[in-house]
Tab-separated table of C-alpha atoms and ligand atoms in Angstrom:
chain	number	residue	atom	x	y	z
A	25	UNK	CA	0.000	0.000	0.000
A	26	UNK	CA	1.614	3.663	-1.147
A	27	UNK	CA	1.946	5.826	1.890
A	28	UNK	CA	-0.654	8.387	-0.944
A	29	UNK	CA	-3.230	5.730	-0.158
A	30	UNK	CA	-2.986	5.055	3.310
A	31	UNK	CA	-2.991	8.566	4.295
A	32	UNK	CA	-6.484	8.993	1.793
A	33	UNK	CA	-7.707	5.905	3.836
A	34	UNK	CA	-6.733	7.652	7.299
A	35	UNK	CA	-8.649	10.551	5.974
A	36	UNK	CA	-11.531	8.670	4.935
A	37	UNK	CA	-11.932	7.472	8.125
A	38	UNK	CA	-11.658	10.467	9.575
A	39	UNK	CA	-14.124	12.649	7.248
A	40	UNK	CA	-16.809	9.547	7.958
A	41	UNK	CA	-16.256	9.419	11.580
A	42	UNK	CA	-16.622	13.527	12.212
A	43	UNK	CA	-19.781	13.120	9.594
A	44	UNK	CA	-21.585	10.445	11.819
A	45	UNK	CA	-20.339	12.760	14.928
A	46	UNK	CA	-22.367	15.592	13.324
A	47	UNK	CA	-25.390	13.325	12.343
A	48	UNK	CA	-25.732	12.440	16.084
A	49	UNK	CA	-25.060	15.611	17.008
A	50	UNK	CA	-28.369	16.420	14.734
A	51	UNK	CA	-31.633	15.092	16.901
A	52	UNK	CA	-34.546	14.768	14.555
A	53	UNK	CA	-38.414	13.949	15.383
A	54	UNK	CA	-39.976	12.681	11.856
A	55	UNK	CA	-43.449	13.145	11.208
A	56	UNK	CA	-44.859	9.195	10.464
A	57	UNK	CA	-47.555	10.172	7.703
A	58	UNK	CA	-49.353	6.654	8.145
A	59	UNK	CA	-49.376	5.941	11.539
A	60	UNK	CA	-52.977	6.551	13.246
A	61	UNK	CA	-53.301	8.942	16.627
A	62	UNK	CA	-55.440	7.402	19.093
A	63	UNK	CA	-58.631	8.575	20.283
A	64	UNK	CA	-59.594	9.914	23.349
A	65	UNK	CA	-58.706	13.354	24.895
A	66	UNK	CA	-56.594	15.124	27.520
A	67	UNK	CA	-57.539	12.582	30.822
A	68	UNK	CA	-57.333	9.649	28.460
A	69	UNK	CA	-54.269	7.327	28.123
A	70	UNK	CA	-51.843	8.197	26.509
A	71	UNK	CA	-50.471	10.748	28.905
A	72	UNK	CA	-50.573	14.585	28.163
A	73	UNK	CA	-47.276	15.991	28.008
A	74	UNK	CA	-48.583	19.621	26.471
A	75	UNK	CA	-51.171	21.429	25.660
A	76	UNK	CA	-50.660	25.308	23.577
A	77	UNK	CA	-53.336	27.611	22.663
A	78	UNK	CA	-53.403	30.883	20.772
A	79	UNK	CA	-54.150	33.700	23.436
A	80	UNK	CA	-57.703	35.351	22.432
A	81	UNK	CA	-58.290	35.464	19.069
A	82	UNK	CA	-54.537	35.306	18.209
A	83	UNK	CA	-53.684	32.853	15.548
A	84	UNK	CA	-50.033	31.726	16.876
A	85	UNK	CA	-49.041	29.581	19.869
A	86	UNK	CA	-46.065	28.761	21.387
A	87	UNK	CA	-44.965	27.092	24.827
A	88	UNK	CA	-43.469	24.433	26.606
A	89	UNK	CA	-42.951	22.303	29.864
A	90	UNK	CA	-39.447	21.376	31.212
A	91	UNK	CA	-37.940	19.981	34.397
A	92	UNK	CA	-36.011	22.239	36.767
A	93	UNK	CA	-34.636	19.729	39.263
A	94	UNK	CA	-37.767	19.697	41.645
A	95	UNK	CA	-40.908	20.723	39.610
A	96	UNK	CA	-42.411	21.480	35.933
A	97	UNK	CA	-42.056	24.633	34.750
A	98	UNK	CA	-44.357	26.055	32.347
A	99	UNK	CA	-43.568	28.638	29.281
A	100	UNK	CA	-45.518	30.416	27.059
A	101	UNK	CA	-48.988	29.562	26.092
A	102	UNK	CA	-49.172	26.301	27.529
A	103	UNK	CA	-52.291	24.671	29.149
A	104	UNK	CA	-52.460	24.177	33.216
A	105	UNK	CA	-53.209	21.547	34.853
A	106	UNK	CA	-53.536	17.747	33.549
A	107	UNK	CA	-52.852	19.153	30.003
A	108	UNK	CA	-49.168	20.261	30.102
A	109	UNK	CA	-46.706	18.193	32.694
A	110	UNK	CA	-43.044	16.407	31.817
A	111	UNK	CA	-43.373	12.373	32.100
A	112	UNK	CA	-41.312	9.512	32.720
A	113	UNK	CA	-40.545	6.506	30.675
A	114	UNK	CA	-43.174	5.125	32.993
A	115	UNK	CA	-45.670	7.873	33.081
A	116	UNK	CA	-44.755	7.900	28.862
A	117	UNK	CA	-46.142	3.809	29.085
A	118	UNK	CA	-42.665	3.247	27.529
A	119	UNK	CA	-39.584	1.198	28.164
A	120	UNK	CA	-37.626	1.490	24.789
A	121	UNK	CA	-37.092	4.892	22.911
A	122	UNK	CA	-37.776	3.406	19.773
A	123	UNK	CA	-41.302	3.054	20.305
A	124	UNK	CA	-41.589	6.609	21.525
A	125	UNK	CA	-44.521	8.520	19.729
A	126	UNK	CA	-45.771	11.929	20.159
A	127	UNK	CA	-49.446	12.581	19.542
A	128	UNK	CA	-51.145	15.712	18.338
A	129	UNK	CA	-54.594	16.424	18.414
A	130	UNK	CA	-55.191	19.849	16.880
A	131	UNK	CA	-58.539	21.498	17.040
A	132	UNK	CA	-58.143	24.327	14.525
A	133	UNK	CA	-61.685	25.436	13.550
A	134	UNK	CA	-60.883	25.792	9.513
A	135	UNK	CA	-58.998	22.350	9.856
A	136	UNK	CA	-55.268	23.485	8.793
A	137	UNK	CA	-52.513	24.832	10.711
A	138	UNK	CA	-48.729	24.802	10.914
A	139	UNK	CA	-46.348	22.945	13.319
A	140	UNK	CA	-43.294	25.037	13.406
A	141	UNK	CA	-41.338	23.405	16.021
A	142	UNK	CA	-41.261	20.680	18.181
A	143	UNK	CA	-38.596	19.750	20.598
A	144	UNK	CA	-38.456	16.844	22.751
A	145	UNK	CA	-35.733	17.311	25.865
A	146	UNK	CA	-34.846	15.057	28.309
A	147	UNK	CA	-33.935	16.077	31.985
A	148	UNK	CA	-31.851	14.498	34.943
A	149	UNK	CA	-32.782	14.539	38.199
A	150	UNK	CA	-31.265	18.354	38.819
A	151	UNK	CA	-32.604	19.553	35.476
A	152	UNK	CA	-29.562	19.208	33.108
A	153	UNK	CA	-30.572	18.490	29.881
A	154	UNK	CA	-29.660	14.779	28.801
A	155	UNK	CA	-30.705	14.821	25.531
A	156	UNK	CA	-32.910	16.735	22.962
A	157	UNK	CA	-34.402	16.115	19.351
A	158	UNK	CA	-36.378	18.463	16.987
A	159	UNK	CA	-38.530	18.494	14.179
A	160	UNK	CA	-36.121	19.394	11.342
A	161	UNK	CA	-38.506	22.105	9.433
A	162	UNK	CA	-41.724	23.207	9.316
A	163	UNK	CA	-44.545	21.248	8.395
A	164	UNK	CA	-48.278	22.346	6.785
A	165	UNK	CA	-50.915	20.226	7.829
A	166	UNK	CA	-54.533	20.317	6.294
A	167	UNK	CA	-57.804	18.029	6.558
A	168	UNK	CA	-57.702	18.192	10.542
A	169	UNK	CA	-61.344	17.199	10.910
A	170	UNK	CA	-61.279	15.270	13.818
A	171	UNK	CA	-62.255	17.721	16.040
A	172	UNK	CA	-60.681	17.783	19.841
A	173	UNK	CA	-60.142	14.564	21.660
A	174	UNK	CA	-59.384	12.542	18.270
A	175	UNK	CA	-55.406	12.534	17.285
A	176	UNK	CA	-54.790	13.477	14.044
A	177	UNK	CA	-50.637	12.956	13.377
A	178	UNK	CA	-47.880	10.637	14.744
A	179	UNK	CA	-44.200	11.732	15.495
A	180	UNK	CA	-41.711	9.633	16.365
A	181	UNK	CA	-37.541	9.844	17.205
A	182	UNK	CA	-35.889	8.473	14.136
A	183	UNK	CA	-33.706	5.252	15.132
A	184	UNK	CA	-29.783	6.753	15.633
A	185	UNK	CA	-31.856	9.650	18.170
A	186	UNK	CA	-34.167	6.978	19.621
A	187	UNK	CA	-30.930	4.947	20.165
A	188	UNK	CA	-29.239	8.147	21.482
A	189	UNK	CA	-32.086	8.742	24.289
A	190	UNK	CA	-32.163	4.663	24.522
A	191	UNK	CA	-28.656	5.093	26.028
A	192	UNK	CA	-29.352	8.232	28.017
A	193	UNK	CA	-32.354	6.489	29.636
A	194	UNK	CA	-30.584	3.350	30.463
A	195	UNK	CA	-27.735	5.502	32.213
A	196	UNK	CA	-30.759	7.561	34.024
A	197	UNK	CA	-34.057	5.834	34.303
A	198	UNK	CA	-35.617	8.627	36.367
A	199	UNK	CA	-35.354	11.059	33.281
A	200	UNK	CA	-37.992	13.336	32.483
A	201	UNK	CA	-39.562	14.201	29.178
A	202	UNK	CA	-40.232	17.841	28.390
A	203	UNK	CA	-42.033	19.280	25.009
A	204	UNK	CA	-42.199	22.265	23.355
A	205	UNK	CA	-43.895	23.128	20.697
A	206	UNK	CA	-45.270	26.283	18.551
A	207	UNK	CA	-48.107	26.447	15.671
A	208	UNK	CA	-49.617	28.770	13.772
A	209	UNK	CA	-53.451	29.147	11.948
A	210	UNK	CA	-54.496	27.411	14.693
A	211	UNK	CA	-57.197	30.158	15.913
A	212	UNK	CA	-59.427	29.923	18.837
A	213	UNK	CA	-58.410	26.080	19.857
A	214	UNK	CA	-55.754	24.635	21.562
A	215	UNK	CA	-53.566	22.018	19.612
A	216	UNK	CA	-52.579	19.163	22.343
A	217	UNK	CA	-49.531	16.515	22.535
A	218	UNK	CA	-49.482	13.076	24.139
A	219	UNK	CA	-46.371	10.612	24.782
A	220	UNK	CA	-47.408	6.860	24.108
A	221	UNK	CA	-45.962	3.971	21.904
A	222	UNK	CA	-46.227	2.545	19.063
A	223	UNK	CA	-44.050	-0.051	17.110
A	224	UNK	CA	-40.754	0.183	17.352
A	225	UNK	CA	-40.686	-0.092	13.410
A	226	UNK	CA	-40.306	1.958	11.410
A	227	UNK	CA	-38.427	4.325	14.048
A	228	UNK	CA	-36.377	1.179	14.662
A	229	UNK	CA	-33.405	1.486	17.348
A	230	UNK	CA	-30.447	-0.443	16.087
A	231	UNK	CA	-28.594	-2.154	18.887
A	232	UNK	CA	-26.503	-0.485	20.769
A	233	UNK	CA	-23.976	-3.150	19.998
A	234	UNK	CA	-23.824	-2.314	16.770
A	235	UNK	CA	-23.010	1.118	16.821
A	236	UNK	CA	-20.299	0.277	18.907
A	237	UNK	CA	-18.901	-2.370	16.665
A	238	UNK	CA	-19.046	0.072	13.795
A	239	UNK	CA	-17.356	2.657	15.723
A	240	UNK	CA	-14.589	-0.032	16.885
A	241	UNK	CA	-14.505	-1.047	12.599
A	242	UNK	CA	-13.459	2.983	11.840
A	243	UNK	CA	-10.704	2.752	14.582
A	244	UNK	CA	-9.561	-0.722	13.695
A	245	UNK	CA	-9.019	0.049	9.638
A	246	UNK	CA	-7.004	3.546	11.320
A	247	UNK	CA	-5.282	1.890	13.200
A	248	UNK	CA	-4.154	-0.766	10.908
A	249	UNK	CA	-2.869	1.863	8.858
A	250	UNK	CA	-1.292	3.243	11.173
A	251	UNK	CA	0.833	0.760	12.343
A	252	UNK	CA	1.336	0.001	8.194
A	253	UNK	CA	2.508	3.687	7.953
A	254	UNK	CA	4.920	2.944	10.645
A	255	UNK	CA	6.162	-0.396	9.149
A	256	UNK	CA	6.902	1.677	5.780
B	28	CA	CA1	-58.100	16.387	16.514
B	29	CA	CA1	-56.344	27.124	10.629
């Protein structure tokens, strides 16, 4: 092997592991266009995590719930009570990140608005943030005509977060899930968000394992040419 070569394959690995660094970096909720919401309102299983609504006759809304070592704390426009509150695992009816899915139920009277953000975070016991994931852009939804108290879309973790927050919860199982979320159309209703679970497909988590045995592949090839460089 030329020394050209072995320093392109050192670089290779390089460039590939600081790209899957940044990918992790990147938490992403993904909207799951054919997965069903389940019925039943704020009260009903699955647990409310949040619950927004546009102040008056206001047409944007935007708030939160998050952890701060000894009790929620509520932001913005969101919902007292049994609506808005950060859950466990437990409380979430969930043992495996995977299967994580986040519920909406929107309300909007003219049956469209827009979800503009939504960020999961994860808290320890004193409120540090363990992890956190986020809807990548902006999404339009229409043909909401479910009224309140039927879900209308699924979210769900895609599988190198879900494993991310799989390893996070297995290092803290006490952790506490926090939402925020803004929309906008949504006039005159409130727009609310559950934690339940679903399959773990097609969010799948890939084993732990694995990651680490592709992680231990990128070191092994650099440091086989390493010890080639040397030999040279
Ligand atoms: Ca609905
Ligand atoms: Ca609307």
């Amino acid at each position: 092997m030329t020394n050209r070569l072995r320093t392109l394959l050192l670089s290779t690995a390089a460039v590939l592991f600081v790209a899957l660094a940044g990918s992790q970096a990147r938490a992403d909720i993904i909207y799951l266009p054919n997965a069903t919401a389940p019925s039943g309102g704020v009260g009903h299983q699955p647990e409310s995590i949040l619950s927004i609504q546009s102040p008056g006759s206001t047409s944007n809304a935007a708030g939160g719930v998050s952890w701060n070592g000894s009790k929620d704390v509520r932001s913005g426009d969101a919902k007292n009570g049994v609506h808005t509150k950060t859950l466990t695992f437990g409380q979430a009816g969930i043992t495996n990140a995977g299967q994580l899915r986040i519920f909406m139920d929107t309300e909007d009277p003219d049956n469209d608005l827009t979800l503009n953000s939504l960020v999961l975070t994860a808290y320890g016991s004193n409120g540090q943030v363990l992890f956190q994931g986020s809807l990548a852009a902006p999404i339009d939804f229409g043909n909401e005509q479910n009224g309140q108290g039927h879900g209308d879309r699924v979210f769900a973790l895609d599988a190198i977060q879900a494993a991310r927050l799989q390893a996070v919860f297995f290092a803290n199982p006490n952790l506490r899930l926090g939402l925020f979320a803004s929309t906008s159309d949504d006039t005159g209703s409130f727009t609310n968000f559950k934690l339940g679970q679903g399959p773990t497909a097609p969010a799948a988590v890939p084993e732990p394992a694995t990651m680490i045995l592709f992680g231990t592949g990128i070191a092994g090839i650099a440091a086989r040419a390493r010890r080639r460089t040397k030999k040279a």
